[in-house]
Amino acid sequence: MKLAYRIVTPILAVGAVVMGLFLKLFTFVVGSTDESINKLIGAVTQLVNSLDTKFEFSAFELIKMLFSGPANPDADTTFQEAAGAIIPDLIAFSVVFVLILLVMIAVGVFGALANSKKRRNLVIPICAGGLVLCFVAIIISNDAFGKIINGDVSLSRLVSLMSENVLATLATAIITVTSATLSAGFYALFGMFLIIIIWTIFANFLIKNPIRVSKTYHRKNPKRTVIKAPKKKAEAADAPAPDAPTPAE
């Protein structure tokens, strides 16, 4: 079980890091508070495939967008101008998210080296620290999402940076961001910290109380053999008869 723990724990940690980077991290839904406009948007999205009301981004996609520049180089704005209100939140979230990934990597390293109960127990507070960072990231993201939904971020400028579709840019005049949430990539990291804590407790219990297969022994009935006693020779028959007493004269 000790070897299984040192193999499984790093696999879980590496899998969590991969999911955190490549699964969708943010989900934004655009629409309107007017129900009739929402119906109109739904009808238009069915006719125009390039117009969508749901946008999802993974950490890997955001990093690639950061280094490759805007999708529409002809846009008359910059990302700093369009998203100036959430730049501090974005920087803070990025720092915390990188720390979460580093903590998860540390969990994998300590798990691989955990050849004693003391080292296995060290994994639990490290995971707890990762959970604390996750809650900090949730608080930061909620603050940024509130600013986006309240209209502090120019949606039209952001869309013009991310898309060359004129229709999508014009649609921002009547729609706003109605929902902004963290997505599967973030909660995969959050959930994996909990899973590793439970896995560590379970592994310590099994190592301390190993499961032993009880063997039931059935007693075989021994075969009874009748031992015949050897025949004794009739010594009395072979022995000379005792002298008969002589009658008294």
PDB file of C-alpha atoms in Angstrom:
ATOM      1  CA  MET A   1       0.000   0.000   0.000  1.00  0.00           C
ATOM      2  CA  LYS A   2       2.917   2.342   0.661  1.00  0.00           C
ATOM      3  CA  LEU A   3       4.141   1.896  -2.901  1.00  0.00           C
ATOM      4  CA  ALA A   4       0.623   2.349  -4.281  1.00  0.00           C
ATOM      5  CA  TYR A   5       0.313   5.665  -2.443  1.00  0.00           C
ATOM      6  CA  ARG A   6       3.624   6.905  -3.855  1.00  0.00           C
ATOM      7  CA  ILE A   7       2.461   6.047  -7.369  1.00  0.00           C
ATOM      8  CA  VAL A   8      -1.196   7.115  -7.286  1.00  0.00           C
ATOM      9  CA  THR A   9      -0.732  10.482  -5.543  1.00  0.00           C
ATOM     10  CA  PRO A  10       1.632  11.992  -8.176  1.00  0.00           C
ATOM     11  CA  ILE A  11      -0.671  10.723 -10.941  1.00  0.00           C
ATOM     12  CA  LEU A  12      -3.642  12.496  -9.346  1.00  0.00           C
ATOM     13  CA  ALA A  13      -1.635  15.705  -8.916  1.00  0.00           C
ATOM     14  CA  VAL A  14      -0.333  15.753 -12.496  1.00  0.00           C
ATOM     15  CA  GLY A  15      -3.813  14.993 -13.827  1.00  0.00           C
ATOM     16  CA  ALA A  16      -5.227  17.926 -11.842  1.00  0.00           C
ATOM     17  CA  VAL A  17      -2.607  20.306 -13.262  1.00  0.00           C
ATOM     18  CA  VAL A  18      -3.368  19.187 -16.815  1.00  0.00           C
ATOM     19  CA  MET A  19      -7.116  19.594 -16.282  1.00  0.00           C
ATOM     20  CA  GLY A  20      -6.596  23.017 -14.729  1.00  0.00           C
ATOM     21  CA  LEU A  21      -4.670  24.214 -17.763  1.00  0.00           C
ATOM     22  CA  PHE A  22      -6.652  22.682 -20.605  1.00  0.00           C
ATOM     23  CA  LEU A  23     -10.242  22.433 -19.352  1.00  0.00           C
ATOM     24  CA  LYS A  24     -12.438  25.505 -19.594  1.00  0.00           C
ATOM     25  CA  LEU A  25     -11.610  27.955 -16.816  1.00  0.00           C
ATOM     26  CA  PHE A  26     -14.130  30.770 -17.407  1.00  0.00           C
ATOM     27  CA  THR A  27     -17.633  30.729 -18.851  1.00  0.00           C
ATOM     28  CA  PHE A  28     -19.436  33.893 -19.979  1.00  0.00           C
ATOM     29  CA  VAL A  29     -23.029  34.062 -21.196  1.00  0.00           C
ATOM     30  CA  VAL A  30     -24.290  37.164 -22.984  1.00  0.00           C
ATOM     31  CA  GLY A  31     -27.896  38.201 -23.342  1.00  0.00           C
ATOM     32  CA  SER A  32     -30.348  40.850 -22.280  1.00  0.00           C
ATOM     33  CA  THR A  33     -32.674  41.538 -19.430  1.00  0.00           C
ATOM     34  CA  ASP A  34     -35.455  41.959 -21.998  1.00  0.00           C
ATOM     35  CA  GLU A  35     -37.058  38.597 -22.779  1.00  0.00           C
ATOM     36  CA  SER A  36     -38.082  39.652 -26.300  1.00  0.00           C
ATOM     37  CA  ILE A  37     -34.490  40.582 -27.111  1.00  0.00           C
ATOM     38  CA  ASN A  38     -33.312  37.228 -25.773  1.00  0.00           C
ATOM     39  CA  LYS A  39     -35.741  35.460 -28.138  1.00  0.00           C
ATOM     40  CA  LEU A  40     -34.440  37.567 -30.995  1.00  0.00           C
ATOM     41  CA  ILE A  41     -30.846  36.715 -30.087  1.00  0.00           C
ATOM     42  CA  GLY A  42     -31.724  33.031 -29.970  1.00  0.00           C
ATOM     43  CA  ALA A  43     -33.284  33.212 -33.429  1.00  0.00           C
ATOM     44  CA  VAL A  44     -30.264  35.055 -34.858  1.00  0.00           C
ATOM     45  CA  THR A  45     -27.764  32.586 -33.366  1.00  0.00           C
ATOM     46  CA  GLN A  46     -29.578  29.747 -35.141  1.00  0.00           C
ATOM     47  CA  LEU A  47     -29.263  31.576 -38.460  1.00  0.00           C
ATOM     48  CA  VAL A  48     -25.709  32.851 -38.002  1.00  0.00           C
ATOM     49  CA  ASN A  49     -23.297  30.138 -36.898  1.00  0.00           C
ATOM     50  CA  SER A  50     -20.537  32.619 -36.095  1.00  0.00           C
ATOM     51  CA  LEU A  51     -22.662  34.417 -33.513  1.00  0.00           C
ATOM     52  CA  ASP A  52     -22.720  32.748 -30.134  1.00  0.00           C
ATOM     53  CA  THR A  53     -24.034  33.735 -26.726  1.00  0.00           C
ATOM     54  CA  LYS A  54     -21.736  31.512 -24.665  1.00  0.00           C
ATOM     55  CA  PHE A  55     -17.989  32.001 -24.480  1.00  0.00           C
ATOM     56  CA  GLU A  56     -15.631  29.616 -22.684  1.00  0.00           C
ATOM     57  CA  PHE A  57     -11.893  29.993 -22.233  1.00  0.00           C
ATOM     58  CA  SER A  58      -9.269  27.705 -20.759  1.00  0.00           C
ATOM     59  CA  ALA A  59      -6.062  28.889 -19.121  1.00  0.00           C
ATOM     60  CA  PHE A  60      -4.084  27.564 -22.086  1.00  0.00           C
ATOM     61  CA  GLU A  61      -6.257  29.504 -24.548  1.00  0.00           C
ATOM     62  CA  LEU A  62      -5.892  32.699 -22.533  1.00  0.00           C
ATOM     63  CA  ILE A  63      -2.104  32.311 -22.407  1.00  0.00           C
ATOM     64  CA  LYS A  64      -2.027  31.697 -26.149  1.00  0.00           C
ATOM     65  CA  MET A  65      -4.192  34.758 -26.771  1.00  0.00           C
ATOM     66  CA  LEU A  66      -1.907  36.826 -24.548  1.00  0.00           C
ATOM     67  CA  PHE A  67       1.205  35.950 -26.522  1.00  0.00           C
ATOM     68  CA  SER A  68      -0.384  35.901 -29.980  1.00  0.00           C
ATOM     69  CA  GLY A  69      -2.109  39.256 -29.617  1.00  0.00           C
ATOM     70  CA  PRO A  70      -5.728  40.138 -30.433  1.00  0.00           C
ATOM     71  CA  ALA A  71      -7.656  38.099 -32.997  1.00  0.00           C
ATOM     72  CA  ASN A  72      -8.584  41.344 -34.746  1.00  0.00           C
ATOM     73  CA  PRO A  73      -5.399  43.410 -35.198  1.00  0.00           C
ATOM     74  CA  ASP A  74      -7.386  46.209 -36.841  1.00  0.00           C
ATOM     75  CA  ALA A  75      -9.344  46.960 -33.677  1.00  0.00           C
ATOM     76  CA  ASP A  76      -9.128  50.580 -32.569  1.00  0.00           C
ATOM     77  CA  THR A  77      -8.697  49.663 -28.893  1.00  0.00           C
ATOM     78  CA  THR A  78      -6.416  47.680 -26.625  1.00  0.00           C
ATOM     79  CA  PHE A  79      -7.141  45.093 -23.965  1.00  0.00           C
ATOM     80  CA  GLN A  80      -5.996  47.475 -21.230  1.00  0.00           C
ATOM     81  CA  GLU A  81      -8.527  50.058 -22.413  1.00  0.00           C
ATOM     82  CA  ALA A  82     -11.380  47.577 -22.781  1.00  0.00           C
ATOM     83  CA  ALA A  83     -10.828  45.693 -19.508  1.00  0.00           C
ATOM     84  CA  GLY A  84      -9.170  48.376 -17.413  1.00  0.00           C
ATOM     85  CA  ALA A  85     -11.629  47.950 -14.533  1.00  0.00           C
ATOM     86  CA  ILE A  86     -10.709  44.303 -13.947  1.00  0.00           C
ATOM     87  CA  ILE A  87      -6.958  44.414 -14.686  1.00  0.00           C
ATOM     88  CA  PRO A  88      -6.019  44.356 -10.942  1.00  0.00           C
ATOM     89  CA  ASP A  89      -8.406  41.445 -10.347  1.00  0.00           C
ATOM     90  CA  LEU A  90      -7.048  39.643 -13.392  1.00  0.00           C
ATOM     91  CA  ILE A  91      -3.458  40.019 -12.196  1.00  0.00           C
ATOM     92  CA  ALA A  92      -4.378  38.882  -8.676  1.00  0.00           C
ATOM     93  CA  PHE A  93      -6.301  35.861  -9.991  1.00  0.00           C
ATOM     94  CA  SER A  94      -3.419  34.901 -12.287  1.00  0.00           C
ATOM     95  CA  VAL A  95      -0.939  34.988  -9.404  1.00  0.00           C
ATOM     96  CA  VAL A  96      -3.195  32.920  -7.146  1.00  0.00           C
ATOM     97  CA  PHE A  97      -3.959  30.432  -9.924  1.00  0.00           C
ATOM     98  CA  VAL A  98      -0.241  29.907 -10.586  1.00  0.00           C
ATOM     99  CA  LEU A  99       0.265  29.346  -6.850  1.00  0.00           C
ATOM    100  CA  ILE A 100      -2.531  26.757  -6.885  1.00  0.00           C
ATOM    101  CA  LEU A 101      -0.786  24.896  -9.706  1.00  0.00           C
ATOM    102  CA  LEU A 102       2.552  25.048  -7.845  1.00  0.00           C
ATOM    103  CA  VAL A 103       0.934  23.707  -4.678  1.00  0.00           C
ATOM    104  CA  MET A 104      -0.582  20.837  -6.641  1.00  0.00           C
ATOM    105  CA  ILE A 105       2.847  20.039  -8.112  1.00  0.00           C
ATOM    106  CA  ALA A 106       4.281  20.108  -4.572  1.00  0.00           C
ATOM    107  CA  VAL A 107       1.590  17.629  -3.508  1.00  0.00           C
ATOM    108  CA  GLY A 108       2.705  15.283  -6.270  1.00  0.00           C
ATOM    109  CA  VAL A 109       6.387  15.579  -5.291  1.00  0.00           C
ATOM    110  CA  PHE A 110       5.776  15.038  -1.572  1.00  0.00           C
ATOM    111  CA  GLY A 111       3.400  12.183  -2.382  1.00  0.00           C
ATOM    112  CA  ALA A 112       6.082  10.447  -4.445  1.00  0.00           C
ATOM    113  CA  LEU A 113       8.584  10.797  -1.586  1.00  0.00           C
ATOM    114  CA  ALA A 114       6.150   9.819   1.182  1.00  0.00           C
ATOM    115  CA  ASN A 115       7.735   6.615   2.430  1.00  0.00           C
ATOM    116  CA  SER A 116       6.610   7.160   6.027  1.00  0.00           C
ATOM    117  CA  LYS A 117       3.448   8.169   7.848  1.00  0.00           C
ATOM    118  CA  LYS A 118       4.956  11.548   8.806  1.00  0.00           C
ATOM    119  CA  ARG A 119       5.589  12.428   5.167  1.00  0.00           C
ATOM    120  CA  ARG A 120       2.168  11.200   4.106  1.00  0.00           C
ATOM    121  CA  ASN A 121       0.540  13.363   6.771  1.00  0.00           C
ATOM    122  CA  LEU A 122       2.497  16.347   5.413  1.00  0.00           C
ATOM    123  CA  VAL A 123       0.483  16.066   2.185  1.00  0.00           C
ATOM    124  CA  ILE A 124      -2.746  16.932   4.045  1.00  0.00           C
ATOM    125  CA  PRO A 125      -1.765  20.475   5.203  1.00  0.00           C
ATOM    126  CA  ILE A 126      -0.306  21.193   1.764  1.00  0.00           C
ATOM    127  CA  CYS A 127      -3.662  20.285   0.192  1.00  0.00           C
ATOM    128  CA  ALA A 128      -5.414  22.399   2.822  1.00  0.00           C
ATOM    129  CA  GLY A 129      -3.239  25.347   1.777  1.00  0.00           C
ATOM    130  CA  GLY A 130      -4.263  24.723  -1.826  1.00  0.00           C
ATOM    131  CA  LEU A 131      -7.928  24.806  -0.808  1.00  0.00           C
ATOM    132  CA  VAL A 132      -7.395  28.143   0.932  1.00  0.00           C
ATOM    133  CA  LEU A 133      -5.874  29.538  -2.263  1.00  0.00           C
ATOM    134  CA  CYS A 134      -8.872  28.221  -4.209  1.00  0.00           C
ATOM    135  CA  PHE A 135     -11.250  30.137  -1.954  1.00  0.00           C
ATOM    136  CA  VAL A 136      -9.128  33.275  -2.427  1.00  0.00           C
ATOM    137  CA  ALA A 137      -9.347  32.795  -6.193  1.00  0.00           C
ATOM    138  CA  ILE A 138     -13.145  32.434  -5.965  1.00  0.00           C
ATOM    139  CA  ILE A 139     -13.401  35.715  -4.034  1.00  0.00           C
ATOM    140  CA  ILE A 140     -11.216  37.536  -6.554  1.00  0.00           C
ATOM    141  CA  SER A 141     -13.100  36.123  -9.536  1.00  0.00           C
ATOM    142  CA  ASN A 142     -16.486  37.015  -8.040  1.00  0.00           C
ATOM    143  CA  ASP A 143     -15.331  40.609  -7.663  1.00  0.00           C
ATOM    144  CA  ALA A 144     -14.212  40.707 -11.295  1.00  0.00           C
ATOM    145  CA  PHE A 145     -17.386  38.992 -12.531  1.00  0.00           C
ATOM    146  CA  GLY A 146     -19.490  41.545 -10.665  1.00  0.00           C
ATOM    147  CA  LYS A 147     -17.726  44.380 -12.467  1.00  0.00           C
ATOM    148  CA  ILE A 148     -18.222  42.656 -15.837  1.00  0.00           C
ATOM    149  CA  ILE A 149     -21.943  42.057 -15.272  1.00  0.00           C
ATOM    150  CA  ASN A 150     -22.443  45.617 -14.005  1.00  0.00           C
ATOM    151  CA  GLY A 151     -21.044  46.989 -17.260  1.00  0.00           C
ATOM    152  CA  ASP A 152     -17.744  48.341 -15.966  1.00  0.00           C
ATOM    153  CA  VAL A 153     -16.024  46.472 -18.799  1.00  0.00           C
ATOM    154  CA  SER A 154     -16.691  47.527 -22.391  1.00  0.00           C
ATOM    155  CA  LEU A 155     -18.150  44.417 -23.999  1.00  0.00           C
ATOM    156  CA  SER A 156     -18.112  45.919 -27.493  1.00  0.00           C
ATOM    157  CA  ARG A 157     -14.388  46.659 -27.255  1.00  0.00           C
ATOM    158  CA  LEU A 158     -13.623  43.162 -25.982  1.00  0.00           C
ATOM    159  CA  VAL A 159     -15.658  41.547 -28.758  1.00  0.00           C
ATOM    160  CA  SER A 160     -13.959  43.715 -31.381  1.00  0.00           C
ATOM    161  CA  LEU A 161     -10.606  42.468 -30.077  1.00  0.00           C
ATOM    162  CA  MET A 162     -11.598  38.791 -30.065  1.00  0.00           C
ATOM    163  CA  SER A 163     -13.616  38.668 -33.288  1.00  0.00           C
ATOM    164  CA  GLU A 164     -13.542  40.251 -36.740  1.00  0.00           C
ATOM    165  CA  ASN A 165     -17.256  39.611 -37.154  1.00  0.00           C
ATOM    166  CA  VAL A 166     -18.984  42.982 -37.520  1.00  0.00           C
ATOM    167  CA  LEU A 167     -22.363  41.477 -36.651  1.00  0.00           C
ATOM    168  CA  ALA A 168     -21.045  40.226 -33.323  1.00  0.00           C
ATOM    169  CA  THR A 169     -19.672  43.666 -32.539  1.00  0.00           C
ATOM    170  CA  LEU A 170     -22.955  45.363 -33.406  1.00  0.00           C
ATOM    171  CA  ALA A 171     -24.862  42.872 -31.261  1.00  0.00           C
ATOM    172  CA  THR A 172     -23.051  44.133 -28.167  1.00  0.00           C
ATOM    173  CA  ALA A 173     -25.134  47.317 -28.406  1.00  0.00           C
ATOM    174  CA  ILE A 174     -28.199  45.436 -27.151  1.00  0.00           C
ATOM    175  CA  ILE A 175     -26.674  42.621 -25.113  1.00  0.00           C
ATOM    176  CA  THR A 176     -24.615  42.415 -21.937  1.00  0.00           C
ATOM    177  CA  VAL A 177     -22.874  39.701 -19.965  1.00  0.00           C
ATOM    178  CA  THR A 178     -25.629  38.054 -17.940  1.00  0.00           C
ATOM    179  CA  SER A 179     -23.561  35.290 -16.355  1.00  0.00           C
ATOM    180  CA  ALA A 180     -19.880  34.832 -15.574  1.00  0.00           C
ATOM    181  CA  THR A 181     -18.620  31.798 -13.676  1.00  0.00           C
ATOM    182  CA  LEU A 182     -15.575  29.704 -13.035  1.00  0.00           C
ATOM    183  CA  SER A 183     -15.722  26.491 -14.993  1.00  0.00           C
ATOM    184  CA  ALA A 184     -14.532  22.878 -14.974  1.00  0.00           C
ATOM    185  CA  GLY A 185     -10.790  23.579 -15.071  1.00  0.00           C
ATOM    186  CA  PHE A 186     -10.838  25.437 -11.770  1.00  0.00           C
ATOM    187  CA  TYR A 187     -13.162  23.036  -9.963  1.00  0.00           C
ATOM    188  CA  ALA A 188     -11.086  20.077 -11.146  1.00  0.00           C
ATOM    189  CA  LEU A 189      -8.187  21.500  -9.112  1.00  0.00           C
ATOM    190  CA  PHE A 190     -10.455  22.288  -6.178  1.00  0.00           C
ATOM    191  CA  GLY A 191     -11.946  18.802  -6.134  1.00  0.00           C
ATOM    192  CA  MET A 192      -8.596  17.061  -6.538  1.00  0.00           C
ATOM    193  CA  PHE A 193      -7.262  18.644  -3.340  1.00  0.00           C
ATOM    194  CA  LEU A 194     -10.207  17.111  -1.476  1.00  0.00           C
ATOM    195  CA  ILE A 195      -9.743  13.741  -3.177  1.00  0.00           C
ATOM    196  CA  ILE A 196      -6.036  13.599  -2.273  1.00  0.00           C
ATOM    197  CA  ILE A 197      -6.821  14.441   1.372  1.00  0.00           C
ATOM    198  CA  ILE A 198      -9.382  11.624   1.537  1.00  0.00           C
ATOM    199  CA  TRP A 199      -7.002   9.284  -0.312  1.00  0.00           C
ATOM    200  CA  THR A 200      -4.210  10.055   2.193  1.00  0.00           C
ATOM    201  CA  ILE A 201      -6.429   9.346   5.203  1.00  0.00           C
ATOM    202  CA  PHE A 202      -7.652   6.114   3.591  1.00  0.00           C
ATOM    203  CA  ALA A 203      -4.098   5.009   2.733  1.00  0.00           C
ATOM    204  CA  ASN A 204      -2.874   5.649   6.290  1.00  0.00           C
ATOM    205  CA  PHE A 205      -5.756   3.589   7.648  1.00  0.00           C
ATOM    206  CA  LEU A 206      -5.010   0.666   5.342  1.00  0.00           C
ATOM    207  CA  ILE A 207      -1.297   0.775   6.092  1.00  0.00           C
ATOM    208  CA  LYS A 208      -1.999   0.757   9.820  1.00  0.00           C
ATOM    209  CA  ASN A 209      -4.725  -1.879   9.547  1.00  0.00           C
ATOM    210  CA  PRO A 210      -3.860  -4.053   6.555  1.00  0.00           C
ATOM    211  CA  ILE A 211      -6.516  -6.308   5.180  1.00  0.00           C
ATOM    212  CA  ARG A 212      -5.541  -9.904   5.827  1.00  0.00           C
ATOM    213  CA  VAL A 213      -7.308 -12.789   4.226  1.00  0.00           C
ATOM    214  CA  SER A 214      -8.335 -15.162   6.994  1.00  0.00           C
ATOM    215  CA  LYS A 215      -7.713 -18.808   6.228  1.00  0.00           C
ATOM    216  CA  THR A 216     -10.080 -21.416   7.570  1.00  0.00           C
ATOM    217  CA  TYR A 217      -8.490 -24.716   8.342  1.00  0.00           C
ATOM    218  CA  HIS A 218     -10.723 -27.786   8.182  1.00  0.00           C
ATOM    219  CA  ARG A 219      -9.663 -30.704  10.303  1.00  0.00           C
ATOM    220  CA  LYS A 220      -9.621 -33.887   8.374  1.00  0.00           C
ATOM    221  CA  ASN A 221     -11.082 -36.922  10.047  1.00  0.00           C
ATOM    222  CA  PRO A 222      -8.238 -39.375  10.501  1.00  0.00           C
ATOM    223  CA  LYS A 223      -8.787 -42.877   9.281  1.00  0.00           C
ATOM    224  CA  ARG A 224      -9.135 -45.231  12.160  1.00  0.00           C
ATOM    225  CA  THR A 225      -7.105 -48.411  11.847  1.00  0.00           C
ATOM    226  CA  VAL A 226      -7.807 -51.348  14.055  1.00  0.00           C
ATOM    227  CA  ILE A 227      -4.592 -52.640  15.553  1.00  0.00           C
ATOM    228  CA  LYS A 228      -4.839 -56.289  16.332  1.00  0.00           C
ATOM    229  CA  ALA A 229      -3.073 -57.421  19.424  1.00  0.00           C
ATOM    230  CA  PRO A 230      -0.556 -60.240  18.807  1.00  0.00           C
ATOM    231  CA  LYS A 231      -1.707 -63.643  19.869  1.00  0.00           C
ATOM    232  CA  LYS A 232      -0.073 -64.812  23.025  1.00  0.00           C
ATOM    233  CA  LYS A 233       1.157 -68.343  23.165  1.00  0.00           C
ATOM    234  CA  ALA A 234      -0.571 -70.468  25.701  1.00  0.00           C
ATOM    235  CA  GLU A 235       2.320 -70.853  28.025  1.00  0.00           C
ATOM    236  CA  ALA A 236       0.105 -72.586  30.472  1.00  0.00           C
ATOM    237  CA  ALA A 237      -0.400 -75.466  28.067  1.00  0.00           C
ATOM    238  CA  ASP A 238       3.271 -75.880  27.337  1.00  0.00           C
ATOM    239  CA  ALA A 239       4.411 -75.500  30.947  1.00  0.00           C
ATOM    240  CA  PRO A 240       4.804 -78.714  32.973  1.00  0.00           C
ATOM    241  CA  ALA A 241       1.947 -79.502  35.268  1.00  0.00           C
ATOM    242  CA  PRO A 242       2.660 -78.880  38.919  1.00  0.00           C
ATOM    243  CA  ASP A 243       3.381 -81.853  41.083  1.00  0.00           C
ATOM    244  CA  ALA A 244       0.226 -83.296  42.618  1.00  0.00           C
ATOM    245  CA  PRO A 245       0.347 -83.411  46.352  1.00  0.00           C
ATOM    246  CA  THR A 246       0.875 -86.854  47.781  1.00  0.00           C
ATOM    247  CA  PRO A 247      -1.795 -88.062  50.165  1.00  0.00           C
ATOM    248  CA  ALA A 248      -0.720 -88.280  53.752  1.00  0.00           C
ATOM    249  CA  GLU A 249       0.092 -91.744  54.806  1.00  0.00           C
TER     250      GLU A 249
END
